[in-house]
Coordinates of N, CA, C and O in Angstrom, one line a residue:
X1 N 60.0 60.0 61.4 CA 61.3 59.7 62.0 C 61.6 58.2 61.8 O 60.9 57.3 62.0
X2 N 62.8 58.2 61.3 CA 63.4 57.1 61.2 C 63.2 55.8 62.5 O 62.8 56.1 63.6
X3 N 63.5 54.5 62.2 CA 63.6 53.8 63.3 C 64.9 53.5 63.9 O 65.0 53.1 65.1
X4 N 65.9 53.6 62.9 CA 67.6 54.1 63.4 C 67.4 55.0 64.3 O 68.2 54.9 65.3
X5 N 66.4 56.2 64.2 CA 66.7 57.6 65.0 C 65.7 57.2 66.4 O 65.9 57.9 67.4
X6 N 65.0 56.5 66.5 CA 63.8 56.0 67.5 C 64.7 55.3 68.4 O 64.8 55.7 69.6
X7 N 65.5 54.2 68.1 CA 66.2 53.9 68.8 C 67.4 54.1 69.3 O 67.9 53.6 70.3
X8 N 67.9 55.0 68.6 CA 68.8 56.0 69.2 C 68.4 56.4 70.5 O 68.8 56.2 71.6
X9 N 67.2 57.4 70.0 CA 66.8 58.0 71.2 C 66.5 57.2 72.2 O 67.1 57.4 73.2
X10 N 65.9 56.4 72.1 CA 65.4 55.0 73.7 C 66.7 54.3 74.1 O 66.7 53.7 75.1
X11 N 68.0 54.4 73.3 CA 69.3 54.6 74.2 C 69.4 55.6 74.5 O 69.9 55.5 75.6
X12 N 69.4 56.2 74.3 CA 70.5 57.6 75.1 C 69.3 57.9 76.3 O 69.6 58.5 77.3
X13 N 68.0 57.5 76.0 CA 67.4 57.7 77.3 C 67.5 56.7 78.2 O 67.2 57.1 79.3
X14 N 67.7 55.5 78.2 CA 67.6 54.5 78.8 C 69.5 54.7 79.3 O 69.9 54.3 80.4
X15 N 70.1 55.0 78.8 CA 71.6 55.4 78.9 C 71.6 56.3 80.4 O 72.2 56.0 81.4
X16 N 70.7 57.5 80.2 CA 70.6 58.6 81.4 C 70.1 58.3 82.6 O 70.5 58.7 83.7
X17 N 68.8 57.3 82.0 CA 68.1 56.5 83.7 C 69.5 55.5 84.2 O 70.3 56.0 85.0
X18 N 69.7 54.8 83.8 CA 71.0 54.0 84.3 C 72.4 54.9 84.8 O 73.2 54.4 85.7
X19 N 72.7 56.2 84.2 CA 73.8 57.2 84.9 C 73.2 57.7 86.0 O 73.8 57.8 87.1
X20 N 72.2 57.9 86.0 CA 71.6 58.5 86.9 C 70.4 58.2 88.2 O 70.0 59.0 89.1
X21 N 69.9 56.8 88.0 CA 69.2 56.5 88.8 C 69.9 54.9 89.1 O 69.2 54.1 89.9
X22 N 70.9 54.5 88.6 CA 71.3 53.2 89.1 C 70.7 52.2 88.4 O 70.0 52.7 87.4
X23 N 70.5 50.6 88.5 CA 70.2 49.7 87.5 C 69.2 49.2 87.9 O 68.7 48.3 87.2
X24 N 68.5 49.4 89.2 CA 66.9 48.8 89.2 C 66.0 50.1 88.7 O 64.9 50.0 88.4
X25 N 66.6 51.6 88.7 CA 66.3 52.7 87.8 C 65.9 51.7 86.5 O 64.8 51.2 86.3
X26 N 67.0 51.5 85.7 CA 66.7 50.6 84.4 C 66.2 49.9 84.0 O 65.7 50.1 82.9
X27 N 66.0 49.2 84.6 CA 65.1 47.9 84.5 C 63.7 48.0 84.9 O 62.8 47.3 84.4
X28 N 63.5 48.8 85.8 CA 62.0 49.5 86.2 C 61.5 50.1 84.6 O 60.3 50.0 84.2
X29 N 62.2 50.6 84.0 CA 62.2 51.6 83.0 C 62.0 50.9 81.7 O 61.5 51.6 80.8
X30 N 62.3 49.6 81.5 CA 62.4 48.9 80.8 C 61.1 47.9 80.8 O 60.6 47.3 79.9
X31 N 60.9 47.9 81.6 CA 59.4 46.7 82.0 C 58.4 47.8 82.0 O 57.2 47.4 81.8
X32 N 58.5 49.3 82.1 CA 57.2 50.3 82.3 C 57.2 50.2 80.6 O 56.1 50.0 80.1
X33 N 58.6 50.4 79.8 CA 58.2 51.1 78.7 C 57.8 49.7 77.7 O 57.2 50.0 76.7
X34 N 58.0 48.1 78.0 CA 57.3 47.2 77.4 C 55.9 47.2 77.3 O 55.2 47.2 76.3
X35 N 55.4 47.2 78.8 CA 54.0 47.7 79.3 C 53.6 48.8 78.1 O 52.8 48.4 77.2
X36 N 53.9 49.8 78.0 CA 53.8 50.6 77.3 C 53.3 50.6 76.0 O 52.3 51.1 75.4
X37 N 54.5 49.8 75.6 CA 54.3 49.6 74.0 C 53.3 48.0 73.8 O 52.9 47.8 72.7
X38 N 53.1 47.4 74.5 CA 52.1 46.3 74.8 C 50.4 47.2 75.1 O 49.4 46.6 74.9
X39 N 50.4 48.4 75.5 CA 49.1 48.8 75.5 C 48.9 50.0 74.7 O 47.9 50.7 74.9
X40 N 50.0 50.3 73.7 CA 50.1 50.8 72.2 C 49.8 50.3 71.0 O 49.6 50.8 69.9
X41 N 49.9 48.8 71.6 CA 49.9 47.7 70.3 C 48.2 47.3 70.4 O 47.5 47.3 69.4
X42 N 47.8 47.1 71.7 CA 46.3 47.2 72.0 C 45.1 48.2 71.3 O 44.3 47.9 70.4
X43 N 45.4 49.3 71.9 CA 45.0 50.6 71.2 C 45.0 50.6 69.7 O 43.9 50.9 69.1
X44 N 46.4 50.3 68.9 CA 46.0 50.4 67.7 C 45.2 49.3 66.7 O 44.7 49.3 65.6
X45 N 45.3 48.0 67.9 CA 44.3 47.2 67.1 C 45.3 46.2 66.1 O 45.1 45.4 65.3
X46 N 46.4 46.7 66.7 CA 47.9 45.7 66.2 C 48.2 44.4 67.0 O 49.3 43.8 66.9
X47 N 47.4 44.1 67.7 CA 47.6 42.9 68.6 C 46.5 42.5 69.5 O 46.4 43.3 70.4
X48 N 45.8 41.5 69.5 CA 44.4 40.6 69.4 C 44.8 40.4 70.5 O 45.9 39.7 70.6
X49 N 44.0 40.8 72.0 CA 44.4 40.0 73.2 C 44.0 39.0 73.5 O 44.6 38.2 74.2
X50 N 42.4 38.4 72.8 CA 41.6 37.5 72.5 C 42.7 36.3 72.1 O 43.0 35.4 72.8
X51 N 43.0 36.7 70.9 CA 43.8 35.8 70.7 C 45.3 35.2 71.5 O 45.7 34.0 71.5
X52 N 45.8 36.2 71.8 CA 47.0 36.2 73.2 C 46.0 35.0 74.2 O 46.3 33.8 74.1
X53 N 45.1 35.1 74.9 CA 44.7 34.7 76.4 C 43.5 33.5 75.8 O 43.3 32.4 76.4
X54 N 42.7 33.9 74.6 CA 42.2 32.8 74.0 C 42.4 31.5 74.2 O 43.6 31.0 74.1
X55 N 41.2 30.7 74.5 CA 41.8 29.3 74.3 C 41.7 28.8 73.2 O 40.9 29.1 72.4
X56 N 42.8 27.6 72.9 CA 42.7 27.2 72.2 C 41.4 26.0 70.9 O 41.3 24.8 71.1
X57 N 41.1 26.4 70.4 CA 39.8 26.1 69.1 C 39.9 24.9 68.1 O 38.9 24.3 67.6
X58 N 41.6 24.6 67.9 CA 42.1 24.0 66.9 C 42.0 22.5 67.4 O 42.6 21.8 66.6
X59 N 41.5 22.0 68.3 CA 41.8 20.4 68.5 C 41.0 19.6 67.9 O 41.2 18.4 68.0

């Protein structure tokens, strides 16, 4: 699947929580699905938390 079509879809869903659950619905929805894709990024080993929270080495 495309990523035109990926984000399509995460509008039109993020579109229906906001028709329908109001805008802290939204934004609830939007901080779960960051979360989300931040412990997606973990999992695949696409993002070093070490390095995120790491101190700094270079001085």
């Amino acid at each position: 699947m495309s990523t035109t079509r990926w984000c399509l879809m995460i509008g039109l869903v993020l579109g229906i929580v906001l028709a329908f659950g109001g805008w802290w619905a939204l934004v609830s929805a939007v901080v779960l699905a960051f979360i989300g894709l931040l412990i997606g990024r973990v999992a695949e080993g696409k993002l070093d938390v070490a390095a995120v929270f790491g101190k700094a080495t270079s001085r």
